PDB file of C-alpha atoms in Angstrom:
ATOM      1  CA  UNK A   1       0.048  18.078  19.881  1.00 68.00           C
ATOM      2  CA  UNK A   2      -0.509  14.378  20.351  1.00 81.00           C
ATOM      3  CA  UNK A   3       2.305  13.264  18.120  1.00 91.00           C
ATOM      4  CA  UNK A   4       3.351   9.621  18.047  1.00 95.00           C
ATOM      5  CA  UNK A   5       6.692   8.710  16.478  1.00 96.00           C
ATOM      6  CA  UNK A   6       7.452   5.221  15.208  1.00 97.00           C
ATOM      7  CA  UNK A   7      10.830   4.022  14.079  1.00 97.00           C
ATOM      8  CA  UNK A   8      11.975   2.527  11.792  1.00 97.00           C
ATOM      9  CA  UNK A   9       9.547   3.192   8.992  1.00 96.00           C
ATOM     10  CA  UNK A  10      10.945   0.391   6.776  1.00 96.00           C
ATOM     11  CA  UNK A  11      12.983  -2.728   7.587  1.00 96.00           C
ATOM     12  CA  UNK A  12      14.316  -5.412   5.262  1.00 96.00           C
ATOM     13  CA  UNK A  13      16.177  -8.212   6.851  1.00 94.00           C
ATOM     14  CA  UNK A  14      17.111 -11.847   6.660  1.00 96.00           C
ATOM     15  CA  UNK A  15      14.998 -14.715   8.012  1.00 96.00           C
ATOM     16  CA  UNK A  16      15.982 -15.492  11.598  1.00 96.00           C
ATOM     17  CA  UNK A  17      16.774 -11.909  12.519  1.00 95.00           C
ATOM     18  CA  UNK A  18      15.101 -10.157  15.447  1.00 97.00           C
ATOM     19  CA  UNK A  19      13.714  -6.705  14.682  1.00 97.00           C
ATOM     20  CA  UNK A  20      12.862  -4.025  17.217  1.00 97.00           C
ATOM     21  CA  UNK A  21      10.276  -1.306  16.494  1.00 98.00           C
ATOM     22  CA  UNK A  22       9.970   1.695  18.703  1.00 97.00           C
ATOM     23  CA  UNK A  23       6.887   3.733  19.349  1.00 97.00           C
ATOM     24  CA  UNK A  24       7.194   7.066  21.241  1.00 96.00           C
ATOM     25  CA  UNK A  25       4.603   9.633  22.312  1.00 94.00           C
ATOM     26  CA  UNK A  26       6.407  12.870  21.767  1.00 93.00           C
ATOM     27  CA  UNK A  27       4.378  15.433  23.577  1.00 89.00           C
ATOM     28  CA  UNK A  28       2.196  13.501  25.965  1.00 89.00           C
ATOM     29  CA  UNK A  29       2.332  10.578  28.387  1.00 89.00           C
ATOM     30  CA  UNK A  30       0.680   7.323  27.542  1.00 89.00           C
ATOM     31  CA  UNK A  31       0.198   4.640  30.170  1.00 86.00           C
ATOM     32  CA  UNK A  32      -1.207   2.425  27.411  1.00 88.00           C
ATOM     33  CA  UNK A  33      -0.085   2.005  23.900  1.00 93.00           C
ATOM     34  CA  UNK A  34      -1.397  -0.372  21.255  1.00 94.00           C
ATOM     35  CA  UNK A  35       0.260  -2.499  18.563  1.00 97.00           C
ATOM     36  CA  UNK A  36      -1.487  -3.324  15.362  1.00 96.00           C
ATOM     37  CA  UNK A  37      -0.665  -5.451  12.320  1.00 97.00           C
ATOM     38  CA  UNK A  38      -2.097  -4.773   8.884  1.00 96.00           C
ATOM     39  CA  UNK A  39      -1.940  -7.057   5.904  1.00 93.00           C
ATOM     40  CA  UNK A  40      -2.212  -5.635   2.374  1.00 90.00           C
ATOM     41  CA  UNK A  41      -5.782  -4.426   1.567  1.00 89.00           C
ATOM     42  CA  UNK A  42      -6.986  -5.396   5.004  1.00 93.00           C
ATOM     43  CA  UNK A  43      -7.991  -3.655   8.209  1.00 95.00           C
ATOM     44  CA  UNK A  44      -5.912  -3.059  11.277  1.00 95.00           C
ATOM     45  CA  UNK A  45      -5.775  -6.015  13.683  1.00 94.00           C
ATOM     46  CA  UNK A  46      -4.952  -5.374  17.269  1.00 94.00           C
ATOM     47  CA  UNK A  47      -2.043  -7.504  18.378  1.00 96.00           C
ATOM     48  CA  UNK A  48      -1.545  -6.438  21.954  1.00 95.00           C
ATOM     49  CA  UNK A  49      -2.065  -3.646  24.479  1.00 93.00           C
ATOM     50  CA  UNK A  50       1.137  -2.398  25.963  1.00 90.00           C
ATOM     51  CA  UNK A  51       0.892  -1.330  29.576  1.00 86.00           C
ATOM     52  CA  UNK A  52       3.581   0.845  31.239  1.00 86.00           C
ATOM     53  CA  UNK A  53       5.299  -1.046  33.981  1.00 85.00           C
ATOM     54  CA  UNK A  54       3.514  -4.315  33.537  1.00 86.00           C
ATOM     55  CA  UNK A  55       3.071  -7.146  31.079  1.00 89.00           C
ATOM     56  CA  UNK A  56       1.378  -6.567  27.757  1.00 93.00           C
ATOM     57  CA  UNK A  57      -2.053  -8.017  27.107  1.00 93.00           C
ATOM     58  CA  UNK A  58      -2.063 -10.002  23.927  1.00 95.00           C
ATOM     59  CA  UNK A  59      -5.026 -10.720  21.672  1.00 94.00           C
ATOM     60  CA  UNK A  60      -6.063 -14.236  21.034  1.00 94.00           C
ATOM     61  CA  UNK A  61      -3.889 -15.960  18.486  1.00 95.00           C
ATOM     62  CA  UNK A  62      -0.899 -13.692  18.922  1.00 96.00           C
ATOM     63  CA  UNK A  63       2.295 -15.433  19.982  1.00 95.00           C
ATOM     64  CA  UNK A  64       3.779 -13.748  23.081  1.00 94.00           C
ATOM     65  CA  UNK A  65       7.188 -15.252  22.561  1.00 95.00           C
ATOM     66  CA  UNK A  66       7.276 -14.149  18.950  1.00 96.00           C
ATOM     67  CA  UNK A  67       6.130 -10.574  19.498  1.00 97.00           C
ATOM     68  CA  UNK A  68       7.793  -9.191  22.589  1.00 96.00           C
ATOM     69  CA  UNK A  69       6.462  -5.990  24.007  1.00 95.00           C
ATOM     70  CA  UNK A  70       8.270  -3.715  26.445  1.00 92.00           C
ATOM     71  CA  UNK A  71       6.716  -0.531  27.847  1.00 91.00           C
ATOM     72  CA  UNK A  72       9.515   0.831  29.918  1.00 84.00           C
ATOM     73  CA  UNK A  73       8.372   4.404  30.291  1.00 90.00           C
ATOM     74  CA  UNK A  74       5.263   6.565  29.861  1.00 90.00           C
ATOM     75  CA  UNK A  75       6.545   7.641  26.412  1.00 93.00           C
ATOM     76  CA  UNK A  76       8.058   4.528  24.907  1.00 95.00           C
ATOM     77  CA  UNK A  77       6.815   1.042  23.899  1.00 95.00           C
ATOM     78  CA  UNK A  78       8.874  -1.412  21.860  1.00 96.00           C
ATOM     79  CA  UNK A  79       7.793  -4.340  19.794  1.00 97.00           C
ATOM     80  CA  UNK A  80      10.403  -6.998  19.043  1.00 97.00           C
ATOM     81  CA  UNK A  81       9.682  -9.530  16.335  1.00 97.00           C
ATOM     82  CA  UNK A  82      11.924 -12.415  17.401  1.00 97.00           C
ATOM     83  CA  UNK A  83      13.465 -14.778  14.874  1.00 96.00           C
ATOM     84  CA  UNK A  84      11.474 -13.243  12.093  1.00 96.00           C
ATOM     85  CA  UNK A  85      10.360 -15.301   9.110  1.00 95.00           C
ATOM     86  CA  UNK A  86       8.768 -14.307   5.795  1.00 96.00           C
ATOM     87  CA  UNK A  87       5.289 -14.870   7.177  1.00 95.00           C
ATOM     88  CA  UNK A  88       6.003 -12.088   9.677  1.00 96.00           C
ATOM     89  CA  UNK A  89       6.345  -9.632   6.868  1.00 96.00           C
ATOM     90  CA  UNK A  90       3.577  -7.049   7.378  1.00 96.00           C
ATOM     91  CA  UNK A  91       2.846  -3.375   8.204  1.00 97.00           C
ATOM     92  CA  UNK A  92       3.082  -2.804  11.982  1.00 98.00           C
ATOM     93  CA  UNK A  93       1.615   0.344  13.485  1.00 97.00           C
ATOM     94  CA  UNK A  94       1.363   1.599  16.973  1.00 97.00           C
ATOM     95  CA  UNK A  95      -0.984   4.015  18.673  1.00 95.00           C
ATOM     96  CA  UNK A  96      -1.277   5.885  21.969  1.00 92.00           C
ATOM     97  CA  UNK A  97      -3.761   8.042  23.731  1.00 83.00           C
ATOM     98  CA  UNK A  98      -3.127  10.997  26.040  1.00 77.00           C
ATOM     99  CA  UNK A  99      -3.897   9.711  29.545  1.00 70.00           C
ATOM    100  CA  UNK A 100      -4.561  13.253  30.852  1.00 66.00           C
ATOM    101  CA  UNK A 101      -7.306  14.234  28.428  1.00 64.00           C
ATOM    102  CA  UNK A 102     -10.695  12.636  28.344  1.00 61.00           C
ATOM    103  CA  UNK A 103     -12.403  11.314  25.205  1.00 64.00           C
ATOM    104  CA  UNK A 104      -9.168  11.509  23.202  1.00 73.00           C
ATOM    105  CA  UNK A 105      -8.678   9.484  20.130  1.00 84.00           C
ATOM    106  CA  UNK A 106      -5.798   7.070  19.646  1.00 88.00           C
ATOM    107  CA  UNK A 107      -3.048   8.733  17.754  1.00 91.00           C
ATOM    108  CA  UNK A 108      -0.960   6.574  15.449  1.00 95.00           C
ATOM    109  CA  UNK A 109       2.591   6.366  14.434  1.00 95.00           C
ATOM    110  CA  UNK A 110       3.479   6.274  10.730  1.00 95.00           C
ATOM    111  CA  UNK A 111       3.898   2.530  10.830  1.00 96.00           C
ATOM    112  CA  UNK A 112       6.716   0.172   9.989  1.00 97.00           C
ATOM    113  CA  UNK A 113       6.861  -1.917   6.842  1.00 97.00           C
ATOM    114  CA  UNK A 114       8.692  -5.129   7.722  1.00 97.00           C
ATOM    115  CA  UNK A 115       9.958  -7.349   4.935  1.00 96.00           C
ATOM    116  CA  UNK A 116      11.679 -10.607   5.818  1.00 95.00           C
ATOM    117  CA  UNK A 117      13.666 -12.211   3.030  1.00 94.00           C
TER     118      UNK A 117
ATOM    119  CA  UNK B   1     -16.988  -6.395  22.352  1.00 71.00           C
ATOM    120  CA  UNK B   2     -17.576  -4.129  19.358  1.00 80.00           C
ATOM    121  CA  UNK B   3     -18.149  -4.998  15.753  1.00 91.00           C
ATOM    122  CA  UNK B   4     -17.887  -2.488  12.951  1.00 96.00           C
ATOM    123  CA  UNK B   5     -19.352  -2.962   9.460  1.00 97.00           C
ATOM    124  CA  UNK B   6     -18.383  -0.941   6.449  1.00 98.00           C
ATOM    125  CA  UNK B   7     -20.380  -2.275   3.515  1.00 97.00           C
ATOM    126  CA  UNK B   8     -18.742  -0.158   0.774  1.00 97.00           C
ATOM    127  CA  UNK B   9     -15.430  -1.592  -0.313  1.00 96.00           C
ATOM    128  CA  UNK B  10     -14.937   1.295  -2.736  1.00 97.00           C
ATOM    129  CA  UNK B  11     -16.564   4.619  -3.506  1.00 97.00           C
ATOM    130  CA  UNK B  12     -16.067   7.092  -6.346  1.00 97.00           C
ATOM    131  CA  UNK B  13     -16.800  10.819  -6.204  1.00 97.00           C
ATOM    132  CA  UNK B  14     -16.105  13.751  -8.329  1.00 97.00           C
ATOM    133  CA  UNK B  15     -14.107  16.613  -7.029  1.00 98.00           C
ATOM    134  CA  UNK B  16     -16.139  19.227  -5.121  1.00 97.00           C
ATOM    135  CA  UNK B  17     -18.966  16.753  -4.610  1.00 98.00           C
ATOM    136  CA  UNK B  18     -20.055  15.455  -1.220  1.00 98.00           C
ATOM    137  CA  UNK B  19     -19.745  11.800  -0.331  1.00 98.00           C
ATOM    138  CA  UNK B  20     -21.093   9.611   2.508  1.00 98.00           C
ATOM    139  CA  UNK B  21     -19.181   6.603   3.767  1.00 98.00           C
ATOM    140  CA  UNK B  22     -21.290   4.148   5.656  1.00 98.00           C
ATOM    141  CA  UNK B  23     -20.589   2.578   9.049  1.00 98.00           C
ATOM    142  CA  UNK B  24     -22.733   0.494  11.377  1.00 97.00           C
ATOM    143  CA  UNK B  25     -21.617  -0.764  14.670  1.00 96.00           C
ATOM    144  CA  UNK B  26     -22.701  -3.320  17.249  1.00 93.00           C
ATOM    145  CA  UNK B  27     -21.653  -2.997  20.907  1.00 88.00           C
ATOM    146  CA  UNK B  28     -22.906  -4.068  24.273  1.00 85.00           C
ATOM    147  CA  UNK B  29     -21.003  -1.259  26.023  1.00 85.00           C
ATOM    148  CA  UNK B  30     -23.298   1.478  27.475  1.00 84.00           C
ATOM    149  CA  UNK B  31     -20.659   4.111  26.752  1.00 86.00           C
ATOM    150  CA  UNK B  32     -18.528   4.100  23.659  1.00 89.00           C
ATOM    151  CA  UNK B  33     -16.792   6.283  21.149  1.00 91.00           C
ATOM    152  CA  UNK B  34     -16.956   6.233  17.357  1.00 94.00           C
ATOM    153  CA  UNK B  35     -13.994   7.367  15.202  1.00 95.00           C
ATOM    154  CA  UNK B  36     -13.063   7.810  11.593  1.00 97.00           C
ATOM    155  CA  UNK B  37      -9.518   7.531  10.362  1.00 97.00           C
ATOM    156  CA  UNK B  38      -8.027   8.169   6.978  1.00 97.00           C
ATOM    157  CA  UNK B  39      -5.155   6.014   5.669  1.00 97.00           C
ATOM    158  CA  UNK B  40      -3.344   7.331   2.513  1.00 96.00           C
ATOM    159  CA  UNK B  41      -1.260   5.005   0.436  1.00 94.00           C
ATOM    160  CA  UNK B  42       1.756   5.951   2.575  1.00 93.00           C
ATOM    161  CA  UNK B  43       0.231   4.084   5.419  1.00 94.00           C
ATOM    162  CA  UNK B  44      -0.112   6.510   8.328  1.00 93.00           C
ATOM    163  CA  UNK B  45      -3.462   6.596  10.139  1.00 95.00           C
ATOM    164  CA  UNK B  46      -4.897  10.117  10.356  1.00 94.00           C
ATOM    165  CA  UNK B  47      -7.578  10.863  12.852  1.00 93.00           C
ATOM    166  CA  UNK B  48     -10.524  12.669  11.379  1.00 96.00           C
ATOM    167  CA  UNK B  49     -13.466  12.890  13.696  1.00 96.00           C
ATOM    168  CA  UNK B  50     -14.868  11.540  16.975  1.00 94.00           C
ATOM    169  CA  UNK B  51     -18.423  11.006  18.225  1.00 94.00           C
ATOM    170  CA  UNK B  52     -19.244  10.010  21.854  1.00 92.00           C
ATOM    171  CA  UNK B  53     -22.215   7.819  22.412  1.00 91.00           C
ATOM    172  CA  UNK B  54     -23.752  10.355  24.755  1.00 91.00           C
ATOM    173  CA  UNK B  55     -23.114  13.374  22.532  1.00 90.00           C
ATOM    174  CA  UNK B  56     -26.389  14.945  21.530  1.00 88.00           C
ATOM    175  CA  UNK B  57     -25.073  16.730  18.515  1.00 93.00           C
ATOM    176  CA  UNK B  58     -23.344  15.295  15.446  1.00 95.00           C
ATOM    177  CA  UNK B  59     -19.641  15.902  15.371  1.00 95.00           C
ATOM    178  CA  UNK B  60     -18.207  18.179  12.741  1.00 97.00           C
ATOM    179  CA  UNK B  61     -14.540  18.911  11.879  1.00 96.00           C
ATOM    180  CA  UNK B  62     -14.080  21.174   8.913  1.00 97.00           C
ATOM    181  CA  UNK B  63     -15.213  19.332   5.763  1.00 98.00           C
ATOM    182  CA  UNK B  64     -15.937  16.173   7.845  1.00 98.00           C
ATOM    183  CA  UNK B  65     -19.107  15.521   9.664  1.00 98.00           C
ATOM    184  CA  UNK B  66     -20.418  12.427  11.362  1.00 97.00           C
ATOM    185  CA  UNK B  67     -24.071  11.514  10.820  1.00 96.00           C
ATOM    186  CA  UNK B  68     -24.704   9.721  14.172  1.00 96.00           C
ATOM    187  CA  UNK B  69     -27.892   7.772  14.453  1.00 96.00           C
ATOM    188  CA  UNK B  70     -27.828   5.950  17.726  1.00 94.00           C
ATOM    189  CA  UNK B  71     -31.079   3.993  17.370  1.00 93.00           C
ATOM    190  CA  UNK B  72     -29.872   2.647  14.025  1.00 95.00           C
ATOM    191  CA  UNK B  73     -26.350   2.195  15.340  1.00 95.00           C
ATOM    192  CA  UNK B  74     -24.880   4.016  12.425  1.00 97.00           C
ATOM    193  CA  UNK B  75     -22.073   6.532  12.255  1.00 97.00           C
ATOM    194  CA  UNK B  76     -21.625   7.581   8.695  1.00 98.00           C
ATOM    195  CA  UNK B  77     -18.911   9.990   7.634  1.00 98.00           C
ATOM    196  CA  UNK B  78     -19.858  12.827   5.318  1.00 98.00           C
ATOM    197  CA  UNK B  79     -17.093  14.554   3.374  1.00 98.00           C
ATOM    198  CA  UNK B  80     -18.214  17.816   1.803  1.00 97.00           C
ATOM    199  CA  UNK B  81     -16.526  19.375  -1.214  1.00 96.00           C
ATOM    200  CA  UNK B  82     -14.260  16.453  -1.958  1.00 98.00           C
ATOM    201  CA  UNK B  83     -10.714  17.144  -2.937  1.00 97.00           C
ATOM    202  CA  UNK B  84      -8.223  15.047  -4.872  1.00 97.00           C
ATOM    203  CA  UNK B  85      -6.209  14.632  -1.655  1.00 97.00           C
ATOM    204  CA  UNK B  86      -9.166  12.869  -0.074  1.00 98.00           C
ATOM    205  CA  UNK B  87      -8.445   9.718  -2.075  1.00 98.00           C
ATOM    206  CA  UNK B  88      -7.516   7.161   0.562  1.00 98.00           C
ATOM    207  CA  UNK B  89      -8.793   4.267   2.663  1.00 98.00           C
ATOM    208  CA  UNK B  90     -11.211   5.316   5.376  1.00 98.00           C
ATOM    209  CA  UNK B  91     -11.729   3.292   8.495  1.00 98.00           C
ATOM    210  CA  UNK B  92     -14.549   3.510  10.969  1.00 97.00           C
ATOM    211  CA  UNK B  93     -13.678   2.398  14.511  1.00 95.00           C
ATOM    212  CA  UNK B  94     -15.352   2.008  17.888  1.00 93.00           C
ATOM    213  CA  UNK B  95     -13.921   1.910  21.352  1.00 88.00           C
ATOM    214  CA  UNK B  96     -15.386   0.736  24.570  1.00 72.00           C
ATOM    215  CA  UNK B  97     -12.907   0.298  27.354  1.00 66.00           C
ATOM    216  CA  UNK B  98      -9.619   1.368  25.751  1.00 68.00           C
ATOM    217  CA  UNK B  99      -9.586  -1.040  22.805  1.00 81.00           C
ATOM    218  CA  UNK B 100     -10.267   0.239  19.309  1.00 88.00           C
ATOM    219  CA  UNK B 101     -12.016  -2.027  16.822  1.00 92.00           C
ATOM    220  CA  UNK B 102     -11.822  -1.189  13.135  1.00 95.00           C
ATOM    221  CA  UNK B 103     -14.129  -1.874  10.198  1.00 96.00           C
ATOM    222  CA  UNK B 104     -12.757  -3.282   6.950  1.00 96.00           C
ATOM    223  CA  UNK B 105     -12.480   0.137   5.408  1.00 97.00           C
ATOM    224  CA  UNK B 106     -13.733   1.940   2.320  1.00 98.00           C
ATOM    225  CA  UNK B 107     -11.448   3.061  -0.475  1.00 98.00           C
ATOM    226  CA  UNK B 108     -12.451   6.453  -1.711  1.00 98.00           C
ATOM    227  CA  UNK B 109     -11.352   7.693  -5.126  1.00 98.00           C
ATOM    228  CA  UNK B 110     -11.881  11.327  -5.988  1.00 98.00           C
ATOM    229  CA  UNK B 111     -11.780  12.063  -9.666  1.00 97.00           C
ATOM    230  CA  UNK B 112     -11.069  15.477 -11.286  1.00 95.00           C
TER     231      UNK B 112
END
Protein backbone atom coordinates (compact mmCIF):
# COMPACT_ATOMS: atom_id res chain seq x y z
CA UNK A 1 0.00 0.00 0.00
CA UNK A 2 0.81 3.74 0.16
CA UNK A 3 1.76 4.14 -3.47
CA UNK A 4 2.32 7.58 -4.96
CA UNK A 5 2.34 7.94 -8.72
CA UNK A 6 4.00 10.90 -10.41
CA UNK A 7 3.68 11.72 -14.08
CA UNK A 8 5.48 12.41 -16.34
CA UNK A 9 8.81 10.96 -15.33
CA UNK A 10 10.79 12.95 -17.90
CA UNK A 11 10.02 16.17 -19.74
CA UNK A 12 12.09 18.01 -22.30
CA UNK A 13 10.59 21.19 -23.67
CA UNK A 14 11.38 24.58 -25.11
CA UNK A 15 11.89 27.71 -23.07
CA UNK A 16 8.63 29.55 -22.46
CA UNK A 17 6.51 26.42 -22.27
CA UNK A 18 4.37 25.63 -19.25
CA UNK A 19 4.73 22.14 -17.84
CA UNK A 20 2.25 20.32 -15.61
CA UNK A 21 3.34 17.53 -13.28
CA UNK A 22 0.78 15.27 -11.61
CA UNK A 23 1.07 13.55 -8.25
CA UNK A 24 -1.50 10.93 -7.29
CA UNK A 25 -1.96 8.85 -4.18
CA UNK A 26 -3.20 5.56 -5.60
CA UNK A 27 -4.48 3.66 -2.60
CA UNK A 28 -4.95 6.24 0.12
CA UNK A 29 -6.26 9.73 0.65
CA UNK A 30 -3.93 12.61 1.25
CA UNK A 31 -5.21 15.94 2.51
CA UNK A 32 -1.68 17.23 2.24
CA UNK A 33 0.93 16.62 -0.41
CA UNK A 34 4.39 18.07 -0.71
CA UNK A 35 6.48 19.25 -3.64
CA UNK A 36 10.25 19.14 -3.57
CA UNK A 37 12.99 20.19 -5.92
CA UNK A 38 16.37 18.52 -6.09
CA UNK A 39 19.45 19.82 -7.88
CA UNK A 40 22.18 17.37 -8.91
CA UNK A 41 24.15 15.98 -5.99
CA UNK A 42 22.07 17.97 -3.52
CA UNK A 43 19.35 17.23 -1.02
CA UNK A 44 15.62 17.67 -1.44
CA UNK A 45 14.36 21.18 -0.89
CA UNK A 46 10.71 21.62 0.06
CA UNK A 47 9.03 24.01 -2.34
CA UNK A 48 5.48 24.01 -1.08
CA UNK A 49 2.84 22.17 0.88
CA UNK A 50 -0.24 21.40 -1.16
CA UNK A 51 -3.51 21.49 0.77
CA UNK A 52 -6.67 19.91 -0.59
CA UNK A 53 -9.34 22.52 -1.16
CA UNK A 54 -7.21 25.49 -0.20
CA UNK A 55 -4.18 27.44 -1.27
CA UNK A 56 -0.75 25.93 -1.16
CA UNK A 57 1.77 27.07 1.40
CA UNK A 58 5.01 28.07 -0.27
CA UNK A 59 8.46 28.04 1.28
CA UNK A 60 10.43 31.23 1.44
CA UNK A 61 12.02 32.12 -1.87
CA UNK A 62 9.68 30.02 -4.02
CA UNK A 63 7.76 32.04 -6.60
CA UNK A 64 4.05 31.36 -6.30
CA UNK A 65 3.32 32.61 -9.79
CA UNK A 66 6.05 30.49 -11.31
CA UNK A 67 5.12 27.26 -9.56
CA UNK A 68 1.35 26.89 -9.51
CA UNK A 69 -0.05 24.18 -7.27
CA UNK A 70 -3.58 22.82 -7.42
CA UNK A 71 -4.85 20.16 -5.02
CA UNK A 72 -8.28 19.50 -6.46
CA UNK A 73 -9.03 16.19 -4.75
CA UNK A 74 -7.82 14.00 -1.92
CA UNK A 75 -5.75 11.95 -4.34
CA UNK A 76 -4.37 14.47 -6.82
CA UNK A 77 -2.06 17.46 -6.66
CA UNK A 78 -0.55 19.17 -9.69
CA UNK A 79 2.48 21.40 -10.04
CA UNK A 80 2.61 23.66 -13.08
CA UNK A 81 5.89 25.31 -13.96
CA UNK A 82 4.76 28.35 -15.89
CA UNK A 83 6.81 29.85 -18.71
CA UNK A 84 9.68 27.53 -17.90
CA UNK A 85 13.24 28.63 -18.52
CA UNK A 86 16.53 26.70 -18.44
CA UNK A 87 17.12 27.63 -14.79
CA UNK A 88 13.92 25.74 -13.93
CA UNK A 89 15.53 22.52 -15.14
CA UNK A 90 15.66 20.21 -12.16
CA UNK A 91 14.32 17.03 -10.57
CA UNK A 92 10.88 17.60 -9.06
CA UNK A 93 9.42 15.04 -6.68
CA UNK A 94 6.18 14.90 -4.75
CA UNK A 95 5.19 13.09 -1.59
CA UNK A 96 2.06 12.30 0.36
CA UNK A 97 1.12 10.77 3.65
CA UNK A 98 -1.91 8.63 4.49
CA UNK A 99 -4.17 10.86 6.59
CA UNK A 100 -5.93 7.95 8.25
CA UNK A 101 -2.87 6.26 9.73
CA UNK A 102 -0.80 7.78 12.51
CA UNK A 103 2.98 8.09 12.40
CA UNK A 104 3.11 7.32 8.72
CA UNK A 105 6.09 8.36 6.64
CA UNK A 106 5.77 10.47 3.55
CA UNK A 107 5.68 8.29 0.47
CA UNK A 108 7.28 9.68 -2.64
CA UNK A 109 6.51 9.55 -6.30
CA UNK A 110 9.27 8.53 -8.66
CA UNK A 111 10.06 12.12 -9.57
CA UNK A 112 10.04 14.15 -12.77
CA UNK A 113 13.21 15.20 -14.55
CA UNK A 114 12.51 18.51 -16.23
CA UNK A 115 14.88 19.79 -18.89
CA UNK A 116 14.21 23.17 -20.47
CA UNK A 117 16.08 23.87 -23.68
CA UNK B 1 12.22 24.10 12.80
CA UNK B 2 14.39 21.06 12.35
CA UNK B 3 17.96 20.82 11.16
CA UNK B 4 19.56 17.59 10.01
CA UNK B 5 23.30 17.02 9.77
CA UNK B 6 24.88 14.16 7.86
CA UNK B 7 28.64 14.53 8.15
CA UNK B 8 29.63 11.70 5.82
CA UNK B 9 29.45 12.74 2.16
CA UNK B 10 30.50 9.24 1.11
CA UNK B 11 30.97 5.83 2.65
CA UNK B 12 32.52 2.65 1.31
CA UNK B 13 31.73 -0.82 2.57
CA UNK B 14 32.47 -4.30 1.39
CA UNK B 15 29.66 -6.65 0.55
CA UNK B 16 28.29 -8.56 3.57
CA UNK B 17 29.80 -6.09 6.02
CA UNK B 18 27.76 -3.80 8.27
CA UNK B 19 27.85 -0.03 7.87
CA UNK B 20 26.66 2.89 9.99
CA UNK B 21 25.48 6.13 8.43
CA UNK B 22 25.53 9.05 10.82
CA UNK B 23 22.74 11.54 11.41
CA UNK B 24 22.32 14.21 14.05
CA UNK B 25 19.35 16.48 14.37
CA UNK B 26 18.32 19.66 16.06
CA UNK B 27 14.72 20.45 16.81
CA UNK B 28 12.66 22.47 19.24
CA UNK B 29 9.54 20.36 18.71
CA UNK B 30 8.65 18.18 21.71
CA UNK B 31 7.37 15.45 19.43
CA UNK B 32 9.02 14.53 16.17
CA UNK B 33 9.76 11.70 13.83
CA UNK B 34 13.03 10.59 12.31
CA UNK B 35 13.21 8.89 8.94
CA UNK B 36 15.73 7.37 6.61
CA UNK B 37 15.22 7.25 2.86
CA UNK B 38 17.26 5.62 0.13
CA UNK B 39 17.62 7.27 -3.28
CA UNK B 40 19.10 5.09 -6.04
CA UNK B 41 20.52 6.68 -9.17
CA UNK B 42 17.11 6.35 -10.80
CA UNK B 43 15.87 9.07 -8.44
CA UNK B 44 12.96 7.61 -6.51
CA UNK B 45 12.89 8.05 -2.74
CA UNK B 46 12.45 4.76 -0.90
CA UNK B 47 11.32 4.85 2.71
CA UNK B 48 13.49 2.62 4.90
CA UNK B 49 12.78 3.15 8.56
CA UNK B 50 11.01 5.42 11.06
CA UNK B 51 11.69 6.31 14.70
CA UNK B 52 9.30 8.31 16.83
CA UNK B 53 10.75 10.62 19.43
CA UNK B 54 8.82 8.87 22.19
CA UNK B 55 9.60 5.36 21.06
CA UNK B 56 11.50 3.53 23.76
CA UNK B 57 13.03 0.93 21.49
CA UNK B 58 15.22 1.40 18.46
CA UNK B 59 13.39 0.77 15.21
CA UNK B 60 14.34 -2.20 13.05
CA UNK B 61 13.21 -3.17 9.54
CA UNK B 62 14.92 -6.24 8.17
CA UNK B 63 18.59 -5.38 7.60
CA UNK B 64 18.02 -1.78 8.65
CA UNK B 65 18.12 -0.58 12.24
CA UNK B 66 18.08 2.88 13.66
CA UNK B 67 20.43 3.64 16.55
CA UNK B 68 18.41 6.32 18.31
CA UNK B 69 20.17 8.25 21.06
CA UNK B 70 17.81 10.98 22.11
CA UNK B 71 20.14 12.71 24.56
CA UNK B 72 22.78 13.00 21.85
CA UNK B 73 20.18 13.88 19.23
CA UNK B 74 21.49 11.23 16.92
CA UNK B 75 19.65 8.77 14.70
CA UNK B 76 22.24 6.67 12.91
CA UNK B 77 21.22 4.10 10.33
CA UNK B 78 22.85 0.69 10.55
CA UNK B 79 22.74 -1.56 7.51
CA UNK B 80 23.75 -5.11 8.27
CA UNK B 81 25.10 -7.56 5.69
CA UNK B 82 25.48 -4.96 2.93
CA UNK B 83 24.46 -5.92 -0.58
CA UNK B 84 25.56 -4.48 -3.91
CA UNK B 85 22.04 -3.14 -4.36
CA UNK B 86 22.46 -0.99 -1.26
CA UNK B 87 24.70 1.40 -3.25
CA UNK B 88 22.73 4.65 -3.28
CA UNK B 89 22.28 8.01 -1.61
CA UNK B 90 20.85 7.85 1.89
CA UNK B 91 18.96 10.75 3.42
CA UNK B 92 18.11 11.27 7.05
CA UNK B 93 15.03 13.39 7.67
CA UNK B 94 13.02 14.77 10.56
CA UNK B 95 9.44 15.89 10.82
CA UNK B 96 7.68 18.01 13.35
CA UNK B 97 4.31 19.30 12.26
CA UNK B 98 3.90 17.74 8.81
CA UNK B 99 7.02 19.15 7.15
CA UNK B 100 9.94 16.88 6.44
CA UNK B 101 13.46 18.34 6.57
CA UNK B 102 16.28 16.42 4.92
CA UNK B 103 19.98 16.20 5.56
CA UNK B 104 22.51 16.57 2.77
CA UNK B 105 22.79 12.84 2.28
CA UNK B 106 25.49 10.18 2.34
CA UNK B 107 26.49 8.27 -0.77
CA UNK B 108 27.08 4.63 0.05
CA UNK B 109 29.12 2.45 -2.26
CA UNK B 110 29.13 -1.28 -1.68
CA UNK B 111 32.01 -3.13 -3.28
CA UNK B 112 32.17 -6.86 -4.11
